[in-house]
Amino acid sequence: EDQVTQSPEALRLQEGESSSLNCSYTVSGLRGLFWYRQDPGKGPEFLFTLYSAGEEKEKERLKATLTKKESFLHITAPKPEDSATYLCAVQRNSGYALNFGKGTSLLVTP
Amino acid sequence: EPEVTQTPSHQVTQMGQEVILRCVPISNHLYFYWYRQILGQKVEFLVSFYNNEISEKSEIFDDQFSVERPDGSNFTLKIRSTKLEDSAMYFCASSASGSRNEQFFGPGTRLTVL
């Protein structure tokens, strides 16, 4: 059975303090690994899709990387507006369903 | 920028009643999905829909649930005989294609079953 484990569950950073969020996964035939941002009471907002080990993608202060067992979301010099829950999800080769992890709740304080 | 819309934003119903949640996917997208998120828990896949039929469903999506694309723009989730444990946020998503695609989510419908 597929497993997606995100760590830490919660992370508090000072503004400007860079860090990384981890997503470990076990999946039978990975098609893609997705990162989303979710604000309270809102729907997930798409950030990145990674398809193969070694792939990296960047968007503003965020950079996502992928290995065969895990993905990292690096946040460089975060700002308070980066505060949100970050979700990782995997998609199998055999279908289109996204299997989500529980997320990492990030709080960035001024 | 195109976006997925959902109505209503909040639905309150009595246990045993039927509810229909509505979604308007992004206009040129062909694949449609429903997910749910029980408060404090992870987002869970329910069903995917393509070419007017279900392409994939989870164990959660049993006979209590059904989906329909009644016209060229709407995509609905019907929940029959609602239970207390159906209380959750229900998200609709759409994607342009099945593989190598981003799924874009709507803002959700909060369903409260009393």
PDB file of C-alpha atoms in Angstrom:
ATOM      1  CA  GLU A   1       0.000   0.000   0.000  1.00  0.00           C
ATOM      2  CA  ASP A   2       1.222   3.501  -0.831  1.00  0.00           C
ATOM      3  CA  GLN A   3       2.529   5.575   2.040  1.00  0.00           C
ATOM      4  CA  VAL A   4       3.260   9.278   2.182  1.00  0.00           C
ATOM      5  CA  THR A   5       4.833  10.635   5.360  1.00  0.00           C
ATOM      6  CA  GLN A   6       5.557  14.289   5.880  1.00  0.00           C
ATOM      7  CA  SER A   7       7.834  15.746   8.518  1.00  0.00           C
ATOM      8  CA  PRO A   8       7.880  17.707  10.627  1.00  0.00           C
ATOM      9  CA  GLU A   9       4.156  17.960  11.398  1.00  0.00           C
ATOM     10  CA  ALA A  10       4.628  21.583  12.377  1.00  0.00           C
ATOM     11  CA  LEU A  11       7.439  24.071  11.888  1.00  0.00           C
ATOM     12  CA  ARG A  12       7.890  27.553  13.240  1.00  0.00           C
ATOM     13  CA  LEU A  13      10.445  29.807  11.573  1.00  0.00           C
ATOM     14  CA  GLN A  14      11.579  33.353  12.003  1.00  0.00           C
ATOM     15  CA  GLU A  15      11.254  35.512   8.925  1.00  0.00           C
ATOM     16  CA  GLY A  16      14.380  34.949   6.821  1.00  0.00           C
ATOM     17  CA  GLU A  17      15.231  31.606   8.490  1.00  0.00           C
ATOM     18  CA  SER A  18      15.565  29.019   5.705  1.00  0.00           C
ATOM     19  CA  SER A  19      14.520  25.398   6.215  1.00  0.00           C
ATOM     20  CA  SER A  20      13.325  22.242   4.481  1.00  0.00           C
ATOM     21  CA  LEU A  21      10.182  20.145   4.652  1.00  0.00           C
ATOM     22  CA  ASN A  22      10.410  16.421   4.001  1.00  0.00           C
ATOM     23  CA  CYS A  23       8.074  14.026   2.191  1.00  0.00           C
ATOM     24  CA  SER A  24       8.988  10.330   2.322  1.00  0.00           C
ATOM     25  CA  TYR A  25       7.045   8.036   0.092  1.00  0.00           C
ATOM     26  CA  THR A  26       6.529   4.398  -0.769  1.00  0.00           C
ATOM     27  CA  VAL A  27       4.568   3.821  -3.938  1.00  0.00           C
ATOM     28  CA  SER A  28       4.296   1.060  -6.469  1.00  0.00           C
ATOM     29  CA  GLY A  29       5.266   2.805  -9.700  1.00  0.00           C
ATOM     30  CA  LEU A  30       5.510   6.552  -9.208  1.00  0.00           C
ATOM     31  CA  ARG A  31       4.139   8.721 -11.976  1.00  0.00           C
ATOM     32  CA  GLY A  32       4.620  12.022 -10.179  1.00  0.00           C
ATOM     33  CA  LEU A  33       5.051  13.710  -6.828  1.00  0.00           C
ATOM     34  CA  PHE A  34       3.030  16.859  -6.219  1.00  0.00           C
ATOM     35  CA  TRP A  35       3.431  19.725  -3.769  1.00  0.00           C
ATOM     36  CA  TYR A  36       0.485  21.876  -2.786  1.00  0.00           C
ATOM     37  CA  ARG A  37      -0.024  24.744  -0.395  1.00  0.00           C
ATOM     38  CA  GLN A  38      -3.228  24.884   1.652  1.00  0.00           C
ATOM     39  CA  ASP A  39      -4.439  27.890   3.606  1.00  0.00           C
ATOM     40  CA  PRO A  40      -6.985  27.348   6.409  1.00  0.00           C
ATOM     41  CA  GLY A  41     -10.457  26.612   5.053  1.00  0.00           C
ATOM     42  CA  LYS A  42      -9.282  26.725   1.442  1.00  0.00           C
ATOM     43  CA  GLY A  43      -8.557  24.236  -1.299  1.00  0.00           C
ATOM     44  CA  PRO A  44      -5.033  23.005  -2.056  1.00  0.00           C
ATOM     45  CA  GLU A  45      -3.106  25.339  -4.345  1.00  0.00           C
ATOM     46  CA  PHE A  46      -0.781  23.660  -6.837  1.00  0.00           C
ATOM     47  CA  LEU A  47       2.936  24.390  -6.473  1.00  0.00           C
ATOM     48  CA  PHE A  48       5.039  21.758  -8.261  1.00  0.00           C
ATOM     49  CA  THR A  49       5.060  18.359  -9.911  1.00  0.00           C
ATOM     50  CA  LEU A  50       8.242  16.261 -10.004  1.00  0.00           C
ATOM     51  CA  TYR A  51       8.453  13.203 -12.206  1.00  0.00           C
ATOM     52  CA  SER A  52      11.903  11.677 -11.864  1.00  0.00           C
ATOM     53  CA  ALA A  53      14.689  11.384  -9.324  1.00  0.00           C
ATOM     54  CA  GLY A  54      17.108  14.277  -9.562  1.00  0.00           C
ATOM     55  CA  GLU A  55      14.497  16.695 -10.837  1.00  0.00           C
ATOM     56  CA  GLU A  56      14.290  20.133  -9.222  1.00  0.00           C
ATOM     57  CA  LYS A  57      11.764  22.945  -9.614  1.00  0.00           C
ATOM     58  CA  GLU A  58      11.742  26.471  -8.220  1.00  0.00           C
ATOM     59  CA  LYS A  59       9.140  29.123  -7.641  1.00  0.00           C
ATOM     60  CA  GLU A  60      10.013  32.316  -5.812  1.00  0.00           C
ATOM     61  CA  ARG A  61      11.338  31.263  -2.383  1.00  0.00           C
ATOM     62  CA  LEU A  62      10.417  27.592  -2.847  1.00  0.00           C
ATOM     63  CA  LYS A  63      12.488  24.817  -4.369  1.00  0.00           C
ATOM     64  CA  ALA A  64      11.354  21.204  -4.644  1.00  0.00           C
ATOM     65  CA  THR A  65      13.654  18.238  -5.168  1.00  0.00           C
ATOM     66  CA  LEU A  66      13.019  14.535  -5.671  1.00  0.00           C
ATOM     67  CA  THR A  67      14.919  11.336  -4.944  1.00  0.00           C
ATOM     68  CA  LYS A  68      13.724   7.753  -5.268  1.00  0.00           C
ATOM     69  CA  LYS A  69      12.461   7.724  -1.699  1.00  0.00           C
ATOM     70  CA  GLU A  70      11.727  11.298  -0.709  1.00  0.00           C
ATOM     71  CA  SER A  71      11.138  14.859  -1.744  1.00  0.00           C
ATOM     72  CA  PHE A  72      12.202  18.070  -0.072  1.00  0.00           C
ATOM     73  CA  LEU A  73      10.582  21.465  -0.202  1.00  0.00           C
ATOM     74  CA  HIS A  74      13.237  24.047   0.568  1.00  0.00           C
ATOM     75  CA  ILE A  75      12.058  27.455   1.718  1.00  0.00           C
ATOM     76  CA  THR A  76      14.639  30.198   1.387  1.00  0.00           C
ATOM     77  CA  ALA A  77      14.310  33.374   3.478  1.00  0.00           C
ATOM     78  CA  PRO A  78      10.621  32.789   4.224  1.00  0.00           C
ATOM     79  CA  LYS A  79       8.164  35.607   4.824  1.00  0.00           C
ATOM     80  CA  PRO A  80       5.055  35.595   7.039  1.00  0.00           C
ATOM     81  CA  GLU A  81       2.882  35.169   3.935  1.00  0.00           C
ATOM     82  CA  ASP A  82       4.507  31.763   3.395  1.00  0.00           C
ATOM     83  CA  SER A  83       2.663  30.527   6.483  1.00  0.00           C
ATOM     84  CA  ALA A  84       0.377  27.675   5.397  1.00  0.00           C
ATOM     85  CA  THR A  85       0.129  23.903   5.390  1.00  0.00           C
ATOM     86  CA  TYR A  86       2.272  22.295   2.699  1.00  0.00           C
ATOM     87  CA  LEU A  87       0.953  19.052   1.283  1.00  0.00           C
ATOM     88  CA  CYS A  88       2.795  16.352  -0.582  1.00  0.00           C
ATOM     89  CA  ALA A  89       0.972  13.836  -2.768  1.00  0.00           C
ATOM     90  CA  VAL A  90       1.982  10.919  -4.973  1.00  0.00           C
ATOM     91  CA  GLN A  91       0.357   9.674  -8.132  1.00  0.00           C
ATOM     92  CA  ARG A  92       0.777   6.112  -9.360  1.00  0.00           C
ATOM     93  CA  ASN A  93       1.486   5.062 -12.910  1.00  0.00           C
ATOM     94  CA  SER A  94      -1.724   3.044 -12.840  1.00  0.00           C
ATOM     95  CA  GLY A  95      -4.121   5.911 -12.131  1.00  0.00           C
ATOM     96  CA  TYR A  96      -4.693   9.597 -11.582  1.00  0.00           C
ATOM     97  CA  ALA A  97      -5.671   9.709  -7.922  1.00  0.00           C
ATOM     98  CA  LEU A  98      -3.482  11.790  -5.656  1.00  0.00           C
ATOM     99  CA  ASN A  99      -2.526  10.149  -2.362  1.00  0.00           C
ATOM    100  CA  PHE A 100      -1.776  12.912   0.100  1.00  0.00           C
ATOM    101  CA  GLY A 101       0.343  13.082   3.205  1.00  0.00           C
ATOM    102  CA  LYS A 102      -0.943  14.772   6.350  1.00  0.00           C
ATOM    103  CA  GLY A 103       0.997  17.945   5.616  1.00  0.00           C
ATOM    104  CA  THR A 104       3.452  20.214   7.381  1.00  0.00           C
ATOM    105  CA  SER A 105       1.997  23.270   9.068  1.00  0.00           C
ATOM    106  CA  LEU A 106       4.433  26.146   8.621  1.00  0.00           C
ATOM    107  CA  LEU A 107       4.301  29.341  10.660  1.00  0.00           C
ATOM    108  CA  VAL A 108       6.667  32.168   9.782  1.00  0.00           C
ATOM    109  CA  THR A 109       6.865  34.922  12.374  1.00  0.00           C
ATOM    110  CA  PRO A 110       8.089  38.468  11.715  1.00  0.00           C
TER     111      PRO A 110
ATOM    112  CA  GLU B   1      -6.855  33.110 -14.478  1.00  0.00           C
ATOM    113  CA  PRO B   2      -9.255  30.167 -14.877  1.00  0.00           C
ATOM    114  CA  GLU B   3     -10.298  28.482 -11.667  1.00  0.00           C
ATOM    115  CA  VAL B   4     -12.492  25.705 -10.342  1.00  0.00           C
ATOM    116  CA  THR B   5     -15.616  26.938  -8.598  1.00  0.00           C
ATOM    117  CA  GLN B   6     -17.843  25.090  -6.136  1.00  0.00           C
ATOM    118  CA  THR B   7     -21.288  25.688  -4.716  1.00  0.00           C
ATOM    119  CA  PRO B   8     -22.475  25.953  -2.066  1.00  0.00           C
ATOM    120  CA  SER B   9     -19.585  27.003   0.132  1.00  0.00           C
ATOM    121  CA  HIS B  10     -21.332  25.533   3.160  1.00  0.00           C
ATOM    122  CA  GLN B  11     -24.134  22.967   3.277  1.00  0.00           C
ATOM    123  CA  VAL B  12     -25.903  21.893   6.426  1.00  0.00           C
ATOM    124  CA  THR B  13     -28.144  18.843   6.258  1.00  0.00           C
ATOM    125  CA  GLN B  14     -29.924  16.403   8.513  1.00  0.00           C
ATOM    126  CA  MET B  15     -28.707  12.838   8.819  1.00  0.00           C
ATOM    127  CA  GLY B  16     -30.396  10.643   6.230  1.00  0.00           C
ATOM    128  CA  GLN B  17     -30.958  13.423   3.722  1.00  0.00           C
ATOM    129  CA  GLU B  18     -29.480  13.576   0.236  1.00  0.00           C
ATOM    130  CA  VAL B  19     -27.129  16.373  -0.813  1.00  0.00           C
ATOM    131  CA  ILE B  20     -25.728  17.446  -4.152  1.00  0.00           C
ATOM    132  CA  LEU B  21     -22.458  19.303  -4.279  1.00  0.00           C
ATOM    133  CA  ARG B  22     -21.737  21.244  -7.440  1.00  0.00           C
ATOM    134  CA  CYS B  23     -18.543  22.104  -9.246  1.00  0.00           C
ATOM    135  CA  VAL B  24     -17.634  23.986 -12.398  1.00  0.00           C
ATOM    136  CA  PRO B  25     -14.229  22.704 -13.573  1.00  0.00           C
ATOM    137  CA  ILE B  26     -11.813  24.764 -15.639  1.00  0.00           C
ATOM    138  CA  SER B  27     -13.364  25.017 -19.079  1.00  0.00           C
ATOM    139  CA  ASN B  28     -10.858  23.152 -21.268  1.00  0.00           C
ATOM    140  CA  HIS B  29     -10.132  20.423 -18.722  1.00  0.00           C
ATOM    141  CA  LEU B  30     -11.184  16.863 -19.406  1.00  0.00           C
ATOM    142  CA  TYR B  31     -10.535  15.061 -16.112  1.00  0.00           C
ATOM    143  CA  PHE B  32     -12.540  15.729 -12.981  1.00  0.00           C
ATOM    144  CA  TYR B  33     -12.072  14.600  -9.421  1.00  0.00           C
ATOM    145  CA  TRP B  34     -13.661  14.709  -5.988  1.00  0.00           C
ATOM    146  CA  TYR B  35     -11.653  14.627  -2.769  1.00  0.00           C
ATOM    147  CA  ARG B  36     -12.695  15.086   0.829  1.00  0.00           C
ATOM    148  CA  GLN B  37     -10.927  16.287   3.941  1.00  0.00           C
ATOM    149  CA  ILE B  38     -12.340  15.482   7.356  1.00  0.00           C
ATOM    150  CA  LEU B  39     -11.391  18.152   9.879  1.00  0.00           C
ATOM    151  CA  GLY B  40      -7.807  17.691  11.020  1.00  0.00           C
ATOM    152  CA  GLN B  41      -7.163  14.811   8.631  1.00  0.00           C
ATOM    153  CA  LYS B  42      -5.488  14.417   5.271  1.00  0.00           C
ATOM    154  CA  VAL B  43      -7.054  15.036   1.889  1.00  0.00           C
ATOM    155  CA  GLU B  44      -8.549  11.764   0.580  1.00  0.00           C
ATOM    156  CA  PHE B  45      -9.332  10.796  -3.006  1.00  0.00           C
ATOM    157  CA  LEU B  46     -12.911   9.773  -3.767  1.00  0.00           C
ATOM    158  CA  VAL B  47     -13.347   9.468  -7.531  1.00  0.00           C
ATOM    159  CA  SER B  48     -12.059  10.493 -10.931  1.00  0.00           C
ATOM    160  CA  PHE B  49     -14.234  11.019 -14.011  1.00  0.00           C
ATOM    161  CA  TYR B  50     -13.340  11.140 -17.676  1.00  0.00           C
ATOM    162  CA  ASN B  51     -15.328  10.899 -20.874  1.00  0.00           C
ATOM    163  CA  ASN B  52     -18.601  10.702 -18.947  1.00  0.00           C
ATOM    164  CA  GLU B  53     -17.650   7.760 -16.830  1.00  0.00           C
ATOM    165  CA  ILE B  54     -15.848   6.941 -13.614  1.00  0.00           C
ATOM    166  CA  SER B  55     -12.227   6.094 -14.335  1.00  0.00           C
ATOM    167  CA  GLU B  56     -11.102   5.384 -10.784  1.00  0.00           C
ATOM    168  CA  LYS B  57     -12.633   5.321  -7.320  1.00  0.00           C
ATOM    169  CA  SER B  58     -11.496   4.716  -3.779  1.00  0.00           C
ATOM    170  CA  GLU B  59     -12.936   2.402  -1.146  1.00  0.00           C
ATOM    171  CA  ILE B  60     -14.664   5.435   0.371  1.00  0.00           C
ATOM    172  CA  PHE B  61     -16.709   5.918  -2.800  1.00  0.00           C
ATOM    173  CA  ASP B  62     -19.361   3.292  -2.187  1.00  0.00           C
ATOM    174  CA  ASP B  63     -23.004   3.060  -3.283  1.00  0.00           C
ATOM    175  CA  GLN B  64     -23.847   6.066  -1.137  1.00  0.00           C
ATOM    176  CA  PHE B  65     -22.001   8.299  -3.598  1.00  0.00           C
ATOM    177  CA  SER B  66     -22.522   9.090  -7.250  1.00  0.00           C
ATOM    178  CA  VAL B  67     -21.125  11.590  -9.721  1.00  0.00           C
ATOM    179  CA  GLU B  68     -22.556  13.144 -12.818  1.00  0.00           C
ATOM    180  CA  ARG B  69     -21.733  15.660 -15.507  1.00  0.00           C
ATOM    181  CA  PRO B  70     -25.252  16.847 -16.281  1.00  0.00           C
ATOM    182  CA  ASP B  71     -24.184  19.399 -18.886  1.00  0.00           C
ATOM    183  CA  GLY B  72     -21.067  20.798 -20.516  1.00  0.00           C
ATOM    184  CA  SER B  73     -19.939  22.781 -17.518  1.00  0.00           C
ATOM    185  CA  ASN B  74     -21.094  21.247 -14.228  1.00  0.00           C
ATOM    186  CA  PHE B  75     -19.781  18.242 -12.326  1.00  0.00           C
ATOM    187  CA  THR B  76     -21.752  17.031  -9.324  1.00  0.00           C
ATOM    188  CA  LEU B  77     -21.279  14.751  -6.340  1.00  0.00           C
ATOM    189  CA  LYS B  78     -24.426  13.266  -4.844  1.00  0.00           C
ATOM    190  CA  ILE B  79     -24.382  11.796  -1.364  1.00  0.00           C
ATOM    191  CA  ARG B  80     -27.428   9.739  -0.502  1.00  0.00           C
ATOM    192  CA  SER B  81     -28.649   9.130   3.047  1.00  0.00           C
ATOM    193  CA  THR B  82     -25.968  11.240   4.696  1.00  0.00           C
ATOM    194  CA  LYS B  83     -24.303  10.121   7.908  1.00  0.00           C
ATOM    195  CA  LEU B  84     -22.637  12.123  10.651  1.00  0.00           C
ATOM    196  CA  GLU B  85     -19.249  10.878   9.463  1.00  0.00           C
ATOM    197  CA  ASP B  86     -19.817  12.409   6.021  1.00  0.00           C
ATOM    198  CA  SER B  87     -19.185  15.813   7.574  1.00  0.00           C
ATOM    199  CA  ALA B  88     -16.077  17.126   5.812  1.00  0.00           C
ATOM    200  CA  MET B  89     -14.743  19.577   3.258  1.00  0.00           C
ATOM    201  CA  TYR B  90     -15.375  18.278  -0.236  1.00  0.00           C
ATOM    202  CA  PHE B  91     -13.023  19.480  -2.940  1.00  0.00           C
ATOM    203  CA  CYS B  92     -13.536  19.272  -6.653  1.00  0.00           C
ATOM    204  CA  ALA B  93     -10.471  19.287  -8.907  1.00  0.00           C
ATOM    205  CA  SER B  94      -9.843  19.220 -12.626  1.00  0.00           C
ATOM    206  CA  SER B  95      -6.914  18.592 -14.927  1.00  0.00           C
ATOM    207  CA  ALA B  96      -6.246  19.035 -18.623  1.00  0.00           C
ATOM    208  CA  SER B  97      -5.078  15.476 -19.108  1.00  0.00           C
ATOM    209  CA  GLY B  98      -4.676  12.328 -17.068  1.00  0.00           C
ATOM    210  CA  SER B  99      -0.944  11.859 -16.992  1.00  0.00           C
ATOM    211  CA  ARG B 100       1.758  14.450 -16.433  1.00  0.00           C
ATOM    212  CA  ASN B 101      -0.813  16.947 -15.313  1.00  0.00           C
ATOM    213  CA  GLU B 102      -1.569  19.332 -12.513  1.00  0.00           C
ATOM    214  CA  GLN B 103      -4.853  18.942 -10.669  1.00  0.00           C
ATOM    215  CA  PHE B 104      -6.368  22.306  -9.800  1.00  0.00           C
ATOM    216  CA  PHE B 105      -8.615  22.372  -6.769  1.00  0.00           C
ATOM    217  CA  GLY B 106     -11.695  24.403  -6.016  1.00  0.00           C
ATOM    218  CA  PRO B 107     -12.302  26.241  -2.742  1.00  0.00           C
ATOM    219  CA  GLY B 108     -14.373  23.396  -1.328  1.00  0.00           C
ATOM    220  CA  THR B 109     -17.831  22.834   0.112  1.00  0.00           C
ATOM    221  CA  ARG B 110     -18.047  22.379   3.840  1.00  0.00           C
ATOM    222  CA  LEU B 111     -20.689  19.719   4.516  1.00  0.00           C
ATOM    223  CA  THR B 112     -22.106  19.527   8.010  1.00  0.00           C
ATOM    224  CA  VAL B 113     -24.403  16.608   8.810  1.00  0.00           C
ATOM    225  CA  LEU B 114     -26.487  17.029  11.958  1.00  0.00           C
TER     226      LEU B 114
END
